[in-house]
JSON list of C-alpha atoms and ligand atoms in Angstrom, two decimals:
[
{"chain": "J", "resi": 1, "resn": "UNK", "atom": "CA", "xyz": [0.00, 0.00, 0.00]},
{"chain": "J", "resi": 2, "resn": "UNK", "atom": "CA", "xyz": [1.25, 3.23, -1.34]},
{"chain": "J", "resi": 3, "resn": "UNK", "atom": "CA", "xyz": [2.13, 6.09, 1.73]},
{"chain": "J", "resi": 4, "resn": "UNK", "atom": "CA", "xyz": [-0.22, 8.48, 0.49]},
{"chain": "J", "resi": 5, "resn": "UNK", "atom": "CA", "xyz": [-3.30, 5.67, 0.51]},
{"chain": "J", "resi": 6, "resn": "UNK", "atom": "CA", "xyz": [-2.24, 4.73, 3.59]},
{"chain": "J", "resi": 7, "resn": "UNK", "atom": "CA", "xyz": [-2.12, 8.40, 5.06]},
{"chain": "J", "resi": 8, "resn": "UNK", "atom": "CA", "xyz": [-5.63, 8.80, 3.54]},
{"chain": "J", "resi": 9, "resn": "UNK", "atom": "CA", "xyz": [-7.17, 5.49, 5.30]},
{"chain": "J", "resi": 10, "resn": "UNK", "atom": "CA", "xyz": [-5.97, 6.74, 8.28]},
{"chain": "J", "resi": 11, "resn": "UNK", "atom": "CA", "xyz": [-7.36, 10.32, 8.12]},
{"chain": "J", "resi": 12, "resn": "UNK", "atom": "CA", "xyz": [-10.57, 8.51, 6.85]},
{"chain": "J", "resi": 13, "resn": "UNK", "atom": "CA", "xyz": [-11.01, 6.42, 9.58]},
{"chain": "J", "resi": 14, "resn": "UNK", "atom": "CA", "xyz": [-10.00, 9.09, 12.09]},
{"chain": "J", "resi": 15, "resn": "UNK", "atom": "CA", "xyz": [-12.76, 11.27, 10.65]},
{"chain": "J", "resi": 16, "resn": "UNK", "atom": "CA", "xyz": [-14.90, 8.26, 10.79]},
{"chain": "J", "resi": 17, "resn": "UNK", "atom": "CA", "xyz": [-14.30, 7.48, 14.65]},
{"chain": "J", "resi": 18, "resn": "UNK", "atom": "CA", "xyz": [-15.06, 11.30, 15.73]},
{"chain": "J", "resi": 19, "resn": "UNK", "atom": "CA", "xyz": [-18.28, 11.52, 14.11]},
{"chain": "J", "resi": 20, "resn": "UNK", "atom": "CA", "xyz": [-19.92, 8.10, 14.22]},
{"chain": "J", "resi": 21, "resn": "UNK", "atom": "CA", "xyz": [-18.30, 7.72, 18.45]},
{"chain": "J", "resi": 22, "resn": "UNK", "atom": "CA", "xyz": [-19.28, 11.58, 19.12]},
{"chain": "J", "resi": 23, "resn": "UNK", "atom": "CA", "xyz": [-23.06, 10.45, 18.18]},
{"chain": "J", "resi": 24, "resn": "UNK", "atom": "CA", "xyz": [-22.91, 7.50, 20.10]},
{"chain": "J", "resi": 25, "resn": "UNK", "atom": "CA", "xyz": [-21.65, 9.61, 22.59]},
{"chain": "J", "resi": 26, "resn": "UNK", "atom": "CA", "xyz": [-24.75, 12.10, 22.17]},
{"chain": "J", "resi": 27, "resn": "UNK", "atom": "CA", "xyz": [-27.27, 9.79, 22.07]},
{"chain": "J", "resi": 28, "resn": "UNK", "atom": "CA", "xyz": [-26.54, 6.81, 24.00]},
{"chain": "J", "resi": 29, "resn": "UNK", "atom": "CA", "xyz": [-24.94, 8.77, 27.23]},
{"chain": "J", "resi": 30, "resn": "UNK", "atom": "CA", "xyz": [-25.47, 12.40, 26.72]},
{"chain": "J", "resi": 31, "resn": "UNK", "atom": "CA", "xyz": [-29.09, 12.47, 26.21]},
{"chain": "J", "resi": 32, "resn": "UNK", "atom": "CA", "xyz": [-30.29, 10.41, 28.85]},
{"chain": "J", "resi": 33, "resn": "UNK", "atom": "CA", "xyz": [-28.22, 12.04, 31.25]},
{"chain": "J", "resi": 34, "resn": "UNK", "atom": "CA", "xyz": [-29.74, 15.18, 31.14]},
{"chain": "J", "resi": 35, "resn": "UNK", "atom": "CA", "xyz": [-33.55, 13.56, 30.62]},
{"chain": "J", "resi": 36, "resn": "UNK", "atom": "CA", "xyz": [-34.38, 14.94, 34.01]},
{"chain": "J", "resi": 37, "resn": "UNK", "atom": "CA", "xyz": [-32.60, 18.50, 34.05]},
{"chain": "J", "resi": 38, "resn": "UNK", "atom": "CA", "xyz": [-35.13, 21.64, 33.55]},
{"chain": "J", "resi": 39, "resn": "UNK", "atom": "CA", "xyz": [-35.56, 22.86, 30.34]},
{"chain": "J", "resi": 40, "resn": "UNK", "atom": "CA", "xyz": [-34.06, 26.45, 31.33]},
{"chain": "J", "resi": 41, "resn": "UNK", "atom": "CA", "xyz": [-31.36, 24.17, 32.15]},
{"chain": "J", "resi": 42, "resn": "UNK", "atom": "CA", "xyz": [-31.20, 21.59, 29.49]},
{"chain": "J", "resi": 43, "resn": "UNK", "atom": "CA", "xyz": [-31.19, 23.97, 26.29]},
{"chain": "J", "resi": 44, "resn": "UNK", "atom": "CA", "xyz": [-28.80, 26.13, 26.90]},
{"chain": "J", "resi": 45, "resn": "UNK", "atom": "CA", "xyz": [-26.02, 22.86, 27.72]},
{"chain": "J", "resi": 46, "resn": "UNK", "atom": "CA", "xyz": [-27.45, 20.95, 24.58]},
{"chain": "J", "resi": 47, "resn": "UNK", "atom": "CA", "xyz": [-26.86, 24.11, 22.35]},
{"chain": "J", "resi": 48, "resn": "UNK", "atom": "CA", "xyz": [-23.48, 24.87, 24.00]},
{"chain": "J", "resi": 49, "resn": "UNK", "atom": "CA", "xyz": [-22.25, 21.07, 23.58]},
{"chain": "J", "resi": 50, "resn": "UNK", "atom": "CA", "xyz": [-23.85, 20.33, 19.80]},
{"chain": "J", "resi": 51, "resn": "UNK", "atom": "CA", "xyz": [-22.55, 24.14, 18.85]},
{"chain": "J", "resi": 52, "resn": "UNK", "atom": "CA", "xyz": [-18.79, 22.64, 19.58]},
{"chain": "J", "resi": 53, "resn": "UNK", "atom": "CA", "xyz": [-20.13, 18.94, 18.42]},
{"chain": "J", "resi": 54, "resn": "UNK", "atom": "CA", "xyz": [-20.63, 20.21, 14.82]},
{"chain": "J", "resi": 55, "resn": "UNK", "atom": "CA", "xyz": [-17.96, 21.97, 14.65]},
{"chain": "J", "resi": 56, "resn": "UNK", "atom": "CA", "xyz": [-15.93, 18.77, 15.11]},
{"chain": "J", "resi": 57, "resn": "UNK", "atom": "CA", "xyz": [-18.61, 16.73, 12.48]},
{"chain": "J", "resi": 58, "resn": "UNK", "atom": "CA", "xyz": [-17.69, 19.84, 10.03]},
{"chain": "J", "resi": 59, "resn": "UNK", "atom": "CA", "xyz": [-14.33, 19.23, 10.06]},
{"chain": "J", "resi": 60, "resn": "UNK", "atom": "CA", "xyz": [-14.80, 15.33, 10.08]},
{"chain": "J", "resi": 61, "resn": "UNK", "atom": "CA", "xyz": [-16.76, 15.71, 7.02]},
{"chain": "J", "resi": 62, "resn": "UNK", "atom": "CA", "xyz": [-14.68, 17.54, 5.35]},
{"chain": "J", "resi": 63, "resn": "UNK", "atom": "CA", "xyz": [-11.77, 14.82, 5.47]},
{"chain": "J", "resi": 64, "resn": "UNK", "atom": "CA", "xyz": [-13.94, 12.20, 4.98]},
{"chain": "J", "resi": 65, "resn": "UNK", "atom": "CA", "xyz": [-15.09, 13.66, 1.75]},
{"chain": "J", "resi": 66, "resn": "UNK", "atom": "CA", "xyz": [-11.46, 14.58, 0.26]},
{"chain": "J", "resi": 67, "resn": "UNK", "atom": "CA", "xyz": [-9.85, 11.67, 1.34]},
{"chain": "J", "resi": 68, "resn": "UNK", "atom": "CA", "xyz": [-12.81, 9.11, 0.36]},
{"chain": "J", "resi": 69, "resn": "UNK", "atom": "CA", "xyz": [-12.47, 10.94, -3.30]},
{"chain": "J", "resi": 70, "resn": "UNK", "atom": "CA", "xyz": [-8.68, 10.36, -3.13]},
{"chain": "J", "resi": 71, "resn": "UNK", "atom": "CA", "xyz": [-9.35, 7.00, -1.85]},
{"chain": "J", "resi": 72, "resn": "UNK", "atom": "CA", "xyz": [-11.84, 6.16, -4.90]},
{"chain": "J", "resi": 73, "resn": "UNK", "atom": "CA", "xyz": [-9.69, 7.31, -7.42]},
{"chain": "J", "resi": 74, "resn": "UNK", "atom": "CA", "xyz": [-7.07, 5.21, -6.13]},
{"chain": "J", "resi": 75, "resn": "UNK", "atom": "CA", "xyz": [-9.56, 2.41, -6.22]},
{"chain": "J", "resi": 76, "resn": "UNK", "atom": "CA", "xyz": [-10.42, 2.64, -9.69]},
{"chain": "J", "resi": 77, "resn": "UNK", "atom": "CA", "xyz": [-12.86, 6.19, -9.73]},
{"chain": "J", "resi": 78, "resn": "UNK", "atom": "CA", "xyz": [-16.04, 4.74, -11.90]},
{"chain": "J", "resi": 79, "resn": "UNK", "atom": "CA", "xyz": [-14.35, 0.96, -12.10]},
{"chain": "J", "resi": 80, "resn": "UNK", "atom": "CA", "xyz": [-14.56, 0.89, -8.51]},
{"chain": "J", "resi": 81, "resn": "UNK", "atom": "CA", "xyz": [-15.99, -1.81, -6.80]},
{"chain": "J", "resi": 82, "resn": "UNK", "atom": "CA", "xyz": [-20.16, -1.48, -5.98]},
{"chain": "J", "resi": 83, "resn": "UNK", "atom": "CA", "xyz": [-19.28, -1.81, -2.14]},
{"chain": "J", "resi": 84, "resn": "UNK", "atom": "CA", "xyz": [-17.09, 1.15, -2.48]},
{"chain": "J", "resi": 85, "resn": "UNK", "atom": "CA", "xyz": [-20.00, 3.09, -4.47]},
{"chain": "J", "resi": 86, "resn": "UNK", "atom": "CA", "xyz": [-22.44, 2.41, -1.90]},
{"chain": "J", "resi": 87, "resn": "UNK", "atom": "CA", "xyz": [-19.98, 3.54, 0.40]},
{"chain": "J", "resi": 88, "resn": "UNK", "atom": "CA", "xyz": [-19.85, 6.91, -1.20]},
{"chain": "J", "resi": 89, "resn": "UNK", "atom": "CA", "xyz": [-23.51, 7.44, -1.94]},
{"chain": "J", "resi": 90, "resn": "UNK", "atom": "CA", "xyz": [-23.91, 6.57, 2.03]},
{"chain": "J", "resi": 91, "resn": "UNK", "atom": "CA", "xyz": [-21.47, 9.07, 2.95]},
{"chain": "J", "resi": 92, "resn": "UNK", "atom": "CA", "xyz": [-23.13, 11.57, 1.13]},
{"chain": "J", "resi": 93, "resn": "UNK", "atom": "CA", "xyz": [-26.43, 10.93, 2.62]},
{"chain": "J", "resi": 94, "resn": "UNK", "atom": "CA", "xyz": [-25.00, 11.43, 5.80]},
{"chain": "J", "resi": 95, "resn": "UNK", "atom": "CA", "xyz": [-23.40, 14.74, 5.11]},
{"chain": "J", "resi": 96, "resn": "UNK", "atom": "CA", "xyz": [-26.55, 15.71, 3.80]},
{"chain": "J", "resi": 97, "resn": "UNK", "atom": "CA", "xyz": [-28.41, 15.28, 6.87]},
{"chain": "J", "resi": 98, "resn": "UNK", "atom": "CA", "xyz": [-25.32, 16.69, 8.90]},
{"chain": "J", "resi": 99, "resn": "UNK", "atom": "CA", "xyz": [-26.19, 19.60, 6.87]},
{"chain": "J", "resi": 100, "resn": "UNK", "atom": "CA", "xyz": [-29.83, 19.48, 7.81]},
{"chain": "J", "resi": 101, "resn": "UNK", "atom": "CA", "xyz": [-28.97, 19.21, 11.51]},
{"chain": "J", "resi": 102, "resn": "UNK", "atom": "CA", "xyz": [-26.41, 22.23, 11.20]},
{"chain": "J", "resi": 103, "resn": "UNK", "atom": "CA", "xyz": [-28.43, 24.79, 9.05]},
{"chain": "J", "resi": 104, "resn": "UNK", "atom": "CA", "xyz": [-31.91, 24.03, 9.42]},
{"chain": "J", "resi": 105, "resn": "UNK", "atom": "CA", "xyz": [-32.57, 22.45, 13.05]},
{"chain": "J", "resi": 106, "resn": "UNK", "atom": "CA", "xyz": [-29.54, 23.50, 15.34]},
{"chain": "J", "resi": 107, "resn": "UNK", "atom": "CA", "xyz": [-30.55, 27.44, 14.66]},
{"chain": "J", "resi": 108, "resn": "UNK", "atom": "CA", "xyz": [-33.97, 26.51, 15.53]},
{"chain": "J", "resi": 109, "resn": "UNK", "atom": "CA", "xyz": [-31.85, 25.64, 18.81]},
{"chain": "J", "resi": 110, "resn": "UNK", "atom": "CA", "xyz": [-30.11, 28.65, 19.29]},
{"chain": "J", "resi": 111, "resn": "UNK", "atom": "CA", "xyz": [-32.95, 30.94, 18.94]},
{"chain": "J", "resi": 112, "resn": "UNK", "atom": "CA", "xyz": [-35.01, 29.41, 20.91]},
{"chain": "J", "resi": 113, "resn": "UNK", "atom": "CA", "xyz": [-32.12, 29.64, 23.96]},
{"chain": "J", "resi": 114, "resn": "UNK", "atom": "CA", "xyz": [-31.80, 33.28, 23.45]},
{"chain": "J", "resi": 115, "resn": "UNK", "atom": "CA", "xyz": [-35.64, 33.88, 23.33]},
{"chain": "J", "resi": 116, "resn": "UNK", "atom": "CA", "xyz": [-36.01, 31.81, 26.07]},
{"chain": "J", "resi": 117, "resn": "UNK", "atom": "CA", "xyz": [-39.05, 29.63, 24.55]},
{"chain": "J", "resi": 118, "resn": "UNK", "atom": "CA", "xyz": [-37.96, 26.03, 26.02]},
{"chain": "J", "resi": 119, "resn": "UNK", "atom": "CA", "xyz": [-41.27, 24.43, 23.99]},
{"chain": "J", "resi": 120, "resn": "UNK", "atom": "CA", "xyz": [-39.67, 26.00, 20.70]},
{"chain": "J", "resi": 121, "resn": "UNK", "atom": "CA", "xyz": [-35.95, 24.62, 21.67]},
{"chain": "J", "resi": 122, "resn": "UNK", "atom": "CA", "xyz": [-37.68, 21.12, 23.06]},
{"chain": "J", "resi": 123, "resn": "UNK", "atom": "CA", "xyz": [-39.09, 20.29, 19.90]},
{"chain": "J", "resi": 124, "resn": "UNK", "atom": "CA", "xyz": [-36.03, 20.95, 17.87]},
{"chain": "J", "resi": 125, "resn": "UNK", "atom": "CA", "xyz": [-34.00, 18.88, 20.02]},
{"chain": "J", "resi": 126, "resn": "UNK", "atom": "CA", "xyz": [-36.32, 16.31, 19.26]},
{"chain": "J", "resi": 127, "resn": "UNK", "atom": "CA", "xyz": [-35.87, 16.63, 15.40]},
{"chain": "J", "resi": 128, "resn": "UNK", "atom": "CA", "xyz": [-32.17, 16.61, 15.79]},
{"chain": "J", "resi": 129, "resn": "UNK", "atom": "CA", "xyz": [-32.69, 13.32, 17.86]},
{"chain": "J", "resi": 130, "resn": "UNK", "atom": "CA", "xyz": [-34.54, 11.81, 15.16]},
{"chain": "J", "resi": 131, "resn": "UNK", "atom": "CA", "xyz": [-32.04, 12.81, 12.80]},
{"chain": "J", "resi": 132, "resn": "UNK", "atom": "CA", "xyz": [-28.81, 11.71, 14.49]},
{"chain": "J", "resi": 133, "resn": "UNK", "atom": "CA", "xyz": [-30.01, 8.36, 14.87]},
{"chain": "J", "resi": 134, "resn": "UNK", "atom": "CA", "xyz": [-30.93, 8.16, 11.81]},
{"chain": "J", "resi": 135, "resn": "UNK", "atom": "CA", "xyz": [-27.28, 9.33, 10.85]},
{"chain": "J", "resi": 136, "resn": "UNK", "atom": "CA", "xyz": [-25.90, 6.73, 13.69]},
{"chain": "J", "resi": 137, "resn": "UNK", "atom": "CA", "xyz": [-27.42, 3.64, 11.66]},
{"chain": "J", "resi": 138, "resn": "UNK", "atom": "CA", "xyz": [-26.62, 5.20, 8.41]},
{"chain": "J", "resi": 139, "resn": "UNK", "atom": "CA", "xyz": [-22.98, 5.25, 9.91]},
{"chain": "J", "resi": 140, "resn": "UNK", "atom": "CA", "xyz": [-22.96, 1.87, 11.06]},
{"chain": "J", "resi": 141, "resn": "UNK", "atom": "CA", "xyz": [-24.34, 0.29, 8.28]},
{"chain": "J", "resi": 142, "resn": "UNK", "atom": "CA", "xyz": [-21.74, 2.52, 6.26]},
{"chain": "J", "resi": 143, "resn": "UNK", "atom": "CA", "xyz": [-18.73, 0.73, 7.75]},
{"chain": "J", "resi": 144, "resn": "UNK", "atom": "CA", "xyz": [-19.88, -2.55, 7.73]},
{"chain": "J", "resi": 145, "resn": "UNK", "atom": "CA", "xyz": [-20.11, -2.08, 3.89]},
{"chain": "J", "resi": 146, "resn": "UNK", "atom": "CA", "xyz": [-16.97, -0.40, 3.77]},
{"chain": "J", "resi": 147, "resn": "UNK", "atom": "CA", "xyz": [-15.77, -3.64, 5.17]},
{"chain": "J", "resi": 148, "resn": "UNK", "atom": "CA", "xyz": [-17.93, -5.53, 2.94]},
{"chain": "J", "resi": 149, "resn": "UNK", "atom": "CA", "xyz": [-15.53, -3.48, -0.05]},
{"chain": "J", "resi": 150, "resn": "UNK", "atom": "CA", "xyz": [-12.42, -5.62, 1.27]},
{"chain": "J", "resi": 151, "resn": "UNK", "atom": "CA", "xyz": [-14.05, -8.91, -0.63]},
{"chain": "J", "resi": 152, "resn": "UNK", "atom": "CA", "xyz": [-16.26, -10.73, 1.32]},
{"chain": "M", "resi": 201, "resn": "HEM", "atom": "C1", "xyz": [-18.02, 10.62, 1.17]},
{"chain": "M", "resi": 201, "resn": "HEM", "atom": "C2", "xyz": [-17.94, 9.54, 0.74]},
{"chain": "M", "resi": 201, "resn": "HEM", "atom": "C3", "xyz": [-16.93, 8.42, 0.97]},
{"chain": "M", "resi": 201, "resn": "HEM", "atom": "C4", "xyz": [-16.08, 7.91, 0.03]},
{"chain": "M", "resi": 201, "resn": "HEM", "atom": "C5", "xyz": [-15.92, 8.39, -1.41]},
{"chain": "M", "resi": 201, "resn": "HEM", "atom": "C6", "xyz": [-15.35, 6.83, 0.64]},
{"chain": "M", "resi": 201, "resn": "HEM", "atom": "C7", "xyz": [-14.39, 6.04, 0.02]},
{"chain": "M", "resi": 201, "resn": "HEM", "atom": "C8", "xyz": [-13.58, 5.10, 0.64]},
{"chain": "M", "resi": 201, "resn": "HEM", "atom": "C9", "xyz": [-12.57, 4.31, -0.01]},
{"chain": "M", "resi": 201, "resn": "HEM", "atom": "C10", "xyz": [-12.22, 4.36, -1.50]},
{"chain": "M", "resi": 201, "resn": "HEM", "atom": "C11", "xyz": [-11.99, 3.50, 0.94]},
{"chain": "M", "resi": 201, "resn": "HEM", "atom": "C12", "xyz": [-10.84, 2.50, 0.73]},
{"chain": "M", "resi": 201, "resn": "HEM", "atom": "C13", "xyz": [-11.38, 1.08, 0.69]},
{"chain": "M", "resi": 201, "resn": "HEM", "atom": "C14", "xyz": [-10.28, 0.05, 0.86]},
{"chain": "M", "resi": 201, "resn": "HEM", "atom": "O1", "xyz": [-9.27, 0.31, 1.54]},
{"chain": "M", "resi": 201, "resn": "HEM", "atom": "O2", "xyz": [-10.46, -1.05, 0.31]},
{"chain": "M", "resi": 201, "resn": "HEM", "atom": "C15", "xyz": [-12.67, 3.76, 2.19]},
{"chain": "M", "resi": 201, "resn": "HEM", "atom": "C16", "xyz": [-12.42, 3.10, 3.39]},
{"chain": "M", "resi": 201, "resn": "HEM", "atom": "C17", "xyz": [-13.28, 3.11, 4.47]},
{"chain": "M", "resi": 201, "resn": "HEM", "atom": "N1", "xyz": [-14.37, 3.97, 4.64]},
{"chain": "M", "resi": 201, "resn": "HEM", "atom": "FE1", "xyz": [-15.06, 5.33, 3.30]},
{"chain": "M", "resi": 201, "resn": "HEM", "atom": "N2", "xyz": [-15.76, 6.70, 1.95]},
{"chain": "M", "resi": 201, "resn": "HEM", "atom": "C18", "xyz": [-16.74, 7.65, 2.19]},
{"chain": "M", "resi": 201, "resn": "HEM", "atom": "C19", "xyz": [-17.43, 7.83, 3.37]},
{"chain": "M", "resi": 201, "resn": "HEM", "atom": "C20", "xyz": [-17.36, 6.98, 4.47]},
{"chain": "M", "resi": 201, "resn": "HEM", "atom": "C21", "xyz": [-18.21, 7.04, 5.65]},
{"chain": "M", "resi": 201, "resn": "HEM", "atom": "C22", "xyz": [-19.29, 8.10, 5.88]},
{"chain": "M", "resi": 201, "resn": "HEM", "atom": "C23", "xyz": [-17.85, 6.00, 6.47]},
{"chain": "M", "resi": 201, "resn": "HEM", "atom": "C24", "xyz": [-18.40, 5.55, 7.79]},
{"chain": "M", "resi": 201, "resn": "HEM", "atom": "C25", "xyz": [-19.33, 6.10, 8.48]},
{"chain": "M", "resi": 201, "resn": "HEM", "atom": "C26", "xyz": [-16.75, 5.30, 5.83]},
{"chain": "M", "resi": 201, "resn": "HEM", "atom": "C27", "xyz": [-16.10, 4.20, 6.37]},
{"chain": "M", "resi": 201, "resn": "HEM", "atom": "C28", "xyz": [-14.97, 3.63, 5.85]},
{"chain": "M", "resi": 201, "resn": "HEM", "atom": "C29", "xyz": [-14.24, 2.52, 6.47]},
{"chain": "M", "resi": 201, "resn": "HEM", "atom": "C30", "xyz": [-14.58, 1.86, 7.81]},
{"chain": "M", "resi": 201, "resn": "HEM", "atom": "C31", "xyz": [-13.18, 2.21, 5.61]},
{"chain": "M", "resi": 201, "resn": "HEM", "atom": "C32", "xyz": [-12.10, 1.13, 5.81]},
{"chain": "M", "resi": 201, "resn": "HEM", "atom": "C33", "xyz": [-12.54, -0.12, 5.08]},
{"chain": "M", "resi": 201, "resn": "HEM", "atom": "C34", "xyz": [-11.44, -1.15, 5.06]},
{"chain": "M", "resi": 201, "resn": "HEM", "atom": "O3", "xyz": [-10.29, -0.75, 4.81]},
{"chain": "M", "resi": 201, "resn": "HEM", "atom": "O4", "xyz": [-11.75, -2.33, 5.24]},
{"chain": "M", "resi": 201, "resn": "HEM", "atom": "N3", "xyz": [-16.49, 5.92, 4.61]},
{"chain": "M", "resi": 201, "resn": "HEM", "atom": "N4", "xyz": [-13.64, 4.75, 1.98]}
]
């Protein structure tokens, strides 16, 4: 394996572990954690921890895209194999809900903090709920057909 595809892989993967652990993290201890906190209380952390969460998904996101491209050129671009396709069109799907999360639903989040209108903030922490699971099983089921791509 060439340095540079190795390099890549490990970015990849790296980018892979931050934002498919950092939602495990969210909903699996986070979340239930602070199921019995106020609301007064509870927004204002969940917008404070998801506004530097994101940040780290952006970033994430960002390497997985360049060095998945890298990695499917290397793989043979349009030749490449379906698993590594599906891989791709996965990824994608995932970013695009990412995006969802960030641009649409999280600034639901944040103005409902500074307004102070907890039902407002409540129900938008519900939609990103929905959506990161959604994202967590897209994940999962990402990797195991990345893993699929080494020739089952
Ligand atoms: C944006 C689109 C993406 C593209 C174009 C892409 C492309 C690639 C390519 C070409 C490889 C190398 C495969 C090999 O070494 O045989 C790879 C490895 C891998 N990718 Fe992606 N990827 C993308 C997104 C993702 C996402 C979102 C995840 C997981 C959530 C993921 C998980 C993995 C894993 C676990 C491997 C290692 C597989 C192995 O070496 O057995 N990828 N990716």
């Amino acid at each position: 394996m060439g340095h540079a595809i190795a390099v890549a892989l490990f970015l990849h993967l790296l980018g892979v572990a931050v934002w498919v652990g950092g939602m495990i993290f969210a909903h699996f201890c986070l979340r239930p954690a602070l199921e019995d906190l106020s609301p007064q209380l509870r927004l204002p952390l969940i917008e404070s921890v998801f506004g530097r969460f994101f940040n780290w998904v952006g970033v994430s996101v960002i390497v997985i895209l360049l060095t998945g491209g890298f990695l499917l050129m290397q793989f043979g671009g349009e030749h490449a194999t379906w698993q590594l396709h599906a891989m791709a069109g996965l990824g994608v799907l995932m970013m695009l809900i990412f995006g969802h999360i960030r641009f649409a639903v999280f600034p639901r989040i944040r103005r409902a903090v500074q307004a102070q209108k907890w039902p407002d903030g409540a129900r938008a922490v519900g939609t990103v709920r929905r959506l990161v699971v959604i994202n967590l099983v897209l994940g999962i089921v990402t990797i195991g057909v990345a893993v699929l791509a080494r020739g089952f």
